[in-house]
Coordinates of C-alpha atoms in Angstrom, one line a residue:
X256 CA -20.1 -158.7 -113.2
X257 CA -22.9 -157.9 -115.8
X258 CA -26.6 -158.3 -116.0
X259 CA -28.1 -160.3 -118.6
X260 CA -31.1 -159.1 -120.7
X261 CA -34.6 -159.9 -119.4
X262 CA -33.5 -160.1 -115.8
X263 CA -31.7 -163.5 -116.2
X264 CA -29.2 -162.7 -113.5
X265 CA -25.5 -161.9 -113.4
X266 CA -22.8 -163.3 -115.5
X267 CA -19.0 -162.9 -115.3
X268 CA -17.3 -160.4 -117.6
X269 CA -14.8 -161.8 -120.0
X270 CA -12.1 -159.9 -121.9
X271 CA -13.3 -161.7 -125.1
X272 CA -16.5 -159.6 -124.8
X273 CA -14.8 -156.4 -125.1
X274 CA -16.1 -153.8 -127.5
X275 CA -13.5 -152.6 -130.1
X276 CA -10.8 -150.1 -128.9
X277 CA -8.0 -148.3 -130.5
X278 CA -4.5 -149.8 -129.7
X279 CA -1.2 -147.8 -129.8
X280 CA 2.1 -149.5 -129.3
X281 CA 4.6 -146.9 -129.3
X282 CA 8.4 -147.8 -129.2
X283 CA 9.7 -144.5 -127.7
X284 CA 8.7 -142.5 -124.6
X285 CA 8.4 -139.4 -126.7
X286 CA 5.5 -141.1 -128.8
X287 CA 3.9 -142.4 -125.8
X288 CA 3.8 -139.0 -124.1
X289 CA 2.3 -137.4 -127.2
X290 CA -0.3 -140.0 -127.3
X291 CA -1.1 -139.6 -123.6
X292 CA -1.6 -135.9 -124.2
X293 CA -3.8 -136.6 -127.3
X294 CA -5.8 -139.2 -125.4
X295 CA -6.0 -138.3 -121.7
X296 CA -8.7 -140.9 -121.1
X297 CA -6.4 -143.8 -122.4
X298 CA -5.7 -146.7 -120.4
X299 CA -1.8 -147.4 -120.1
X300 CA -0.8 -150.9 -120.4
X301 CA 2.5 -152.6 -119.4
X302 CA 2.7 -156.4 -118.5
X303 CA -1.1 -156.6 -118.5
X304 CA -1.3 -159.1 -115.6
X305 CA -3.6 -156.8 -113.8
X306 CA -5.3 -155.3 -116.9
X307 CA -7.0 -158.6 -117.7
X308 CA -8.6 -158.5 -114.3
X309 CA -9.8 -154.9 -114.7
X310 CA -11.5 -156.3 -118.1
X311 CA -13.4 -158.8 -116.2
X312 CA -14.4 -156.3 -113.7
X313 CA -16.0 -154.1 -116.2
X314 CA -13.2 -151.8 -117.7
X315 CA -13.9 -151.0 -121.4
X316 CA -11.2 -148.8 -122.9
X317 CA -11.8 -146.8 -125.9
X318 CA -7.9 -146.2 -126.4
X319 CA -5.2 -148.3 -124.8
X320 CA -1.5 -147.3 -125.1
X321 CA 0.8 -150.2 -124.5
X322 CA 4.3 -149.1 -123.4
X323 CA 5.9 -152.6 -123.2
X324 CA 8.1 -151.9 -126.2
X325 CA 9.7 -148.7 -124.8
X326 CA 13.2 -149.7 -123.5
X327 CA 13.6 -146.3 -121.7
X328 CA 11.1 -147.5 -119.2
X329 CA 13.4 -150.7 -118.1
X330 CA 16.2 -148.6 -116.9
X331 CA 17.7 -148.6 -113.4
X332 CA 20.2 -146.2 -112.2
X333 CA 21.7 -144.8 -109.0
X334 CA 23.2 -141.5 -109.3
X335 CA 23.9 -138.7 -106.6
X336 CA 22.0 -140.6 -103.9
X337 CA 19.0 -141.3 -106.0
X338 CA 17.9 -144.7 -107.0
X339 CA 15.7 -144.6 -110.1
X340 CA 13.6 -147.5 -111.2
X341 CA 11.9 -147.6 -114.4
X342 CA 8.2 -148.3 -114.5
X343 CA 8.6 -151.2 -116.9
X344 CA 11.0 -153.1 -114.7
X345 CA 9.4 -156.5 -113.8
X346 CA 9.3 -157.9 -110.3
X347 CA 12.0 -160.5 -111.3
X348 CA 14.3 -157.8 -112.9
X349 CA 13.8 -155.6 -109.8
X350 CA 14.9 -158.4 -107.4
X351 CA 18.2 -159.2 -109.2
X352 CA 19.2 -155.8 -110.4
X353 CA 22.9 -155.1 -109.4
X354 CA 22.1 -151.5 -108.9
X355 CA 19.3 -152.2 -106.5
X356 CA 21.4 -155.0 -104.9
X357 CA 24.3 -152.7 -104.2
X358 CA 22.2 -149.8 -103.0
X359 CA 19.2 -151.2 -101.0
X360 CA 19.8 -155.1 -101.0
X361 CA 16.7 -155.3 -98.6
X362 CA 14.5 -153.9 -101.4
X363 CA 15.7 -156.5 -103.9
X364 CA 15.0 -159.1 -101.3
X365 CA 11.5 -157.8 -100.4
X366 CA 10.7 -157.4 -104.1
X367 CA 11.7 -160.9 -104.9
X368 CA 9.3 -162.3 -102.1
X369 CA 6.0 -161.0 -103.6
X370 CA 3.6 -162.6 -106.0
X371 CA 3.8 -166.0 -107.8
X372 CA 6.5 -166.9 -110.3
X373 CA 4.4 -166.0 -113.4
X374 CA 3.5 -162.8 -112.0
X375 CA 7.1 -161.9 -111.0
X376 CA 8.3 -162.4 -114.7
X377 CA 5.3 -160.7 -116.2
X378 CA 4.2 -158.1 -113.7
X379 CA 5.7 -154.6 -113.8
X380 CA 6.5 -152.0 -111.2
X381 CA 4.1 -149.3 -112.8
X382 CA 1.3 -151.7 -113.2
X383 CA 1.7 -152.9 -109.4
X384 CA 1.4 -149.3 -108.3
X385 CA -1.1 -147.9 -110.6
X386 CA -3.6 -150.8 -110.3
X387 CA -4.1 -149.4 -106.6
X388 CA -5.1 -152.6 -105.2
X389 CA -4.7 -152.9 -101.4
X390 CA -3.2 -156.6 -101.5
X391 CA -0.4 -155.5 -103.9
X392 CA 2.8 -155.1 -101.9
X393 CA 5.2 -152.6 -103.8
X394 CA 3.2 -149.6 -102.8
X395 CA 3.7 -150.5 -99.1
X396 CA 7.5 -151.3 -99.7
X397 CA 8.2 -148.2 -101.7
X398 CA 5.9 -145.9 -99.8
X399 CA 8.1 -146.5 -96.5
X400 CA 11.2 -145.7 -98.7
X401 CA 9.7 -142.4 -99.6
X402 CA 9.3 -143.3 -103.1
X403 CA 8.3 -140.6 -105.6
X404 CA 6.5 -141.6 -108.9
X405 CA 7.6 -139.6 -111.9
X406 CA 5.3 -139.0 -114.8
X407 CA 5.3 -137.3 -118.2
X408 CA 2.5 -136.2 -120.5
X409 CA -0.1 -135.5 -118.0
X410 CA -1.2 -132.9 -115.3
X411 CA 1.6 -133.8 -112.8
X412 CA 5.3 -134.4 -112.9
X413 CA 5.7 -136.2 -109.6
X414 CA 3.7 -137.8 -106.7
X415 CA 4.6 -139.7 -103.6
X416 CA 3.8 -143.5 -103.8
X417 CA 1.7 -142.9 -100.5
X418 CA -0.7 -140.7 -102.5
X419 CA -2.0 -143.7 -104.3
X420 CA -4.4 -144.3 -101.4
X421 CA -5.7 -140.6 -101.4
X422 CA -8.8 -141.4 -103.3
X423 CA -10.2 -137.8 -103.0
X424 CA -7.4 -136.1 -104.9
X425 CA -6.6 -138.9 -107.3
X426 CA -9.9 -140.3 -108.6
X427 CA -9.9 -143.5 -110.7
X428 CA -7.7 -146.3 -111.1
X429 CA -5.4 -144.5 -113.6
X430 CA -4.8 -141.3 -111.5
X431 CA -6.8 -139.0 -113.7
X432 CA -4.7 -137.3 -116.3
X433 CA -1.4 -138.2 -114.7
X434 CA 0.1 -139.3 -118.1
X435 CA 2.8 -141.9 -118.3
X436 CA 4.5 -143.2 -115.2
X437 CA 8.1 -143.3 -116.2
X438 CA 9.9 -144.3 -113.0
X439 CA 10.1 -144.3 -109.2
X440 CA 12.8 -142.3 -107.5
X441 CA 14.1 -143.3 -104.0
X442 CA 16.4 -141.0 -102.0
X443 CA 19.2 -143.2 -100.7
X444 CA 21.6 -140.5 -99.3
X445 CA 20.0 -140.2 -95.9
X446 CA 18.7 -144.1 -95.8
X447 CA 20.3 -146.0 -93.0
X448 CA 18.3 -149.1 -93.0
X449 CA 15.2 -150.7 -94.6
X450 CA 13.3 -154.0 -93.9
X451 CA 10.0 -155.7 -94.9
X452 CA 7.9 -158.0 -92.7
X453 CA 5.2 -160.2 -94.4
X454 CA 5.1 -163.1 -92.2
X455 CA 1.6 -162.2 -91.0
X456 CA 0.2 -161.5 -94.6
X457 CA -2.6 -161.3 -95.6
X458 CA -3.7 -159.8 -92.2
X459 CA -0.7 -157.3 -92.1
X460 CA 2.5 -156.5 -93.7
X461 CA 5.1 -153.7 -92.5
X462 CA 7.8 -152.1 -94.4
X463 CA 10.2 -149.8 -92.3
X464 CA 12.8 -147.4 -93.2
X465 CA 15.3 -145.5 -90.9
X466 CA 16.7 -142.3 -92.1
X467 CA 18.8 -139.4 -90.8
X468 CA 16.6 -136.6 -89.9
X469 CA 17.4 -133.3 -91.9
X470 CA 17.5 -131.3 -88.5
X471 CA 18.6 -133.8 -85.9
X472 CA 18.2 -137.6 -84.9
X473 CA 16.6 -140.2 -86.8
X474 CA 13.2 -140.7 -88.4
X475 CA 11.6 -144.1 -88.4
X476 CA 9.0 -144.4 -91.2
X477 CA 6.7 -147.6 -91.5
X478 CA 3.9 -148.4 -93.7
X479 CA 1.2 -151.0 -92.4
X480 CA -0.5 -153.0 -95.2
X481 CA -3.3 -155.4 -95.5
X482 CA -5.3 -157.2 -98.0
X483 CA -8.5 -155.8 -96.8
X484 CA -7.7 -152.1 -96.0
X485 CA -5.8 -149.4 -97.4
X486 CA -2.1 -149.0 -96.1
X487 CA -1.5 -146.5 -93.3
X488 CA 1.8 -144.3 -93.1
X489 CA 3.4 -144.2 -89.7
X490 CA 6.3 -142.1 -88.5
X491 CA 8.3 -141.1 -85.5
X492 CA 11.4 -138.9 -85.2
X493 CA 13.7 -139.7 -82.3
X494 CA 16.7 -137.8 -80.7
X495 CA 18.8 -140.9 -81.3
X496 CA 21.9 -140.2 -83.5
X497 CA 22.7 -143.9 -84.0
X498 CA 20.5 -147.0 -85.0
X499 CA 22.0 -148.9 -82.0
X500 CA 20.3 -146.3 -79.5
X501 CA 16.8 -147.0 -80.8
X502 CA 14.6 -149.0 -78.5
X503 CA 12.6 -151.5 -80.7
X504 CA 9.8 -152.2 -78.4
X505 CA 9.4 -148.5 -77.4
X506 CA 9.6 -147.2 -81.0
X507 CA 7.5 -150.1 -82.3
X508 CA 4.8 -149.2 -79.8
X509 CA 5.0 -145.4 -80.8
X510 CA 4.5 -146.4 -84.4
X511 CA 1.5 -148.6 -83.9
X512 CA -0.3 -146.3 -81.7
X513 CA -0.7 -144.0 -84.8
X514 CA -3.0 -146.4 -86.5
X515 CA -6.3 -145.0 -86.8
X516 CA -9.6 -146.7 -85.7
X517 CA -10.6 -147.5 -89.1
X518 CA -7.6 -149.8 -89.4
X519 CA -9.7 -152.4 -87.7
X520 CA -11.9 -154.8 -89.7
X521 CA -13.4 -158.3 -89.7
X522 CA -10.0 -159.8 -89.9
X523 CA -8.7 -158.1 -86.7
X524 CA -10.0 -155.5 -84.2
X525 CA -8.1 -152.2 -83.9
X526 CA -6.5 -153.4 -80.6
X527 CA -5.2 -156.5 -82.4
X528 CA -4.0 -154.8 -85.4
X529 CA -2.0 -152.1 -83.1
X530 CA -0.6 -155.1 -81.1
X531 CA 0.4 -156.9 -84.3
X532 CA 1.8 -153.9 -86.0
X533 CA 3.7 -152.9 -82.9
X534 CA 5.3 -156.6 -82.9
X535 CA 6.3 -156.3 -86.6
X536 CA 7.8 -153.0 -86.2
X537 CA 9.7 -153.9 -83.2
X538 CA 10.8 -157.1 -84.9
X539 CA 12.2 -155.0 -87.8
X540 CA 13.8 -152.6 -85.4
X541 CA 15.5 -155.4 -83.6
X542 CA 17.1 -156.6 -86.8
X543 CA 18.2 -152.9 -87.5
X544 CA 19.7 -152.4 -84.2
X545 CA 21.1 -155.9 -83.8
X546 CA 19.0 -156.6 -80.7
X547 CA 17.9 -160.1 -81.1
X548 CA 16.0 -160.3 -77.9
X549 CA 12.5 -161.9 -77.5
X550 CA 9.7 -160.1 -79.2
X551 CA 6.0 -160.4 -78.4
X552 CA 3.9 -163.0 -80.3
X553 CA 1.2 -162.0 -82.6

């Protein structure tokens, strides 16, 4: 929103009212990285489905670098136990990628369930992550998988997806001078199971991954999302050596108890949110263990 002259009130911002800016459209990653280093304040654009909304919210770039023509950023690979997904991969492409379907099929299924048809074909992985909006689901999904964002041309080379919510160390919607987000890497070597629960969206979503712990036992990692609050990362390491040994209700309760008091809001008290997250975690764990017994109702 913008104030009109002479106190006439507020008007909605429109992209058609943007002041002139410099537009770069590189066709190679090397050129894009050089431009990012030359213009650290530049806005990076891909599918632009969220960028238009940012314009209406008042964003006025002086330099905009469009990376949509860079084929290198559309690559998906799975080598040596690491799934690497290019930042320019659209939601539709990710949901039907042979590499993802053969490695983490539940990730493909979760990816294909989000957004609308138009956004699935236009929106990209990088845009979904770097817009840093609570209601977007890919950060929740990939954070539970321990996804690592890879950058070139800025001050950092890699950041965990979960750091997107660290407002103190990563100011601004474009992560300061991070440069070009090239891909997200997911370690699949230790991954045993992954699932995503969005039946209670927008109040709460939960993504959950089970991994072999480097020392002993299994580690269950969950991320609780909401349209109204930042996601929260939950984790519990058990002595179990097999998924079938996990108690869905017990582990779900331990994870939910980790939600901080600030997770409560006008859409649900903290007690309700802990109960709800416990139910969703238990439901996912029941799927993982093959225990199809009754779960609690939200």
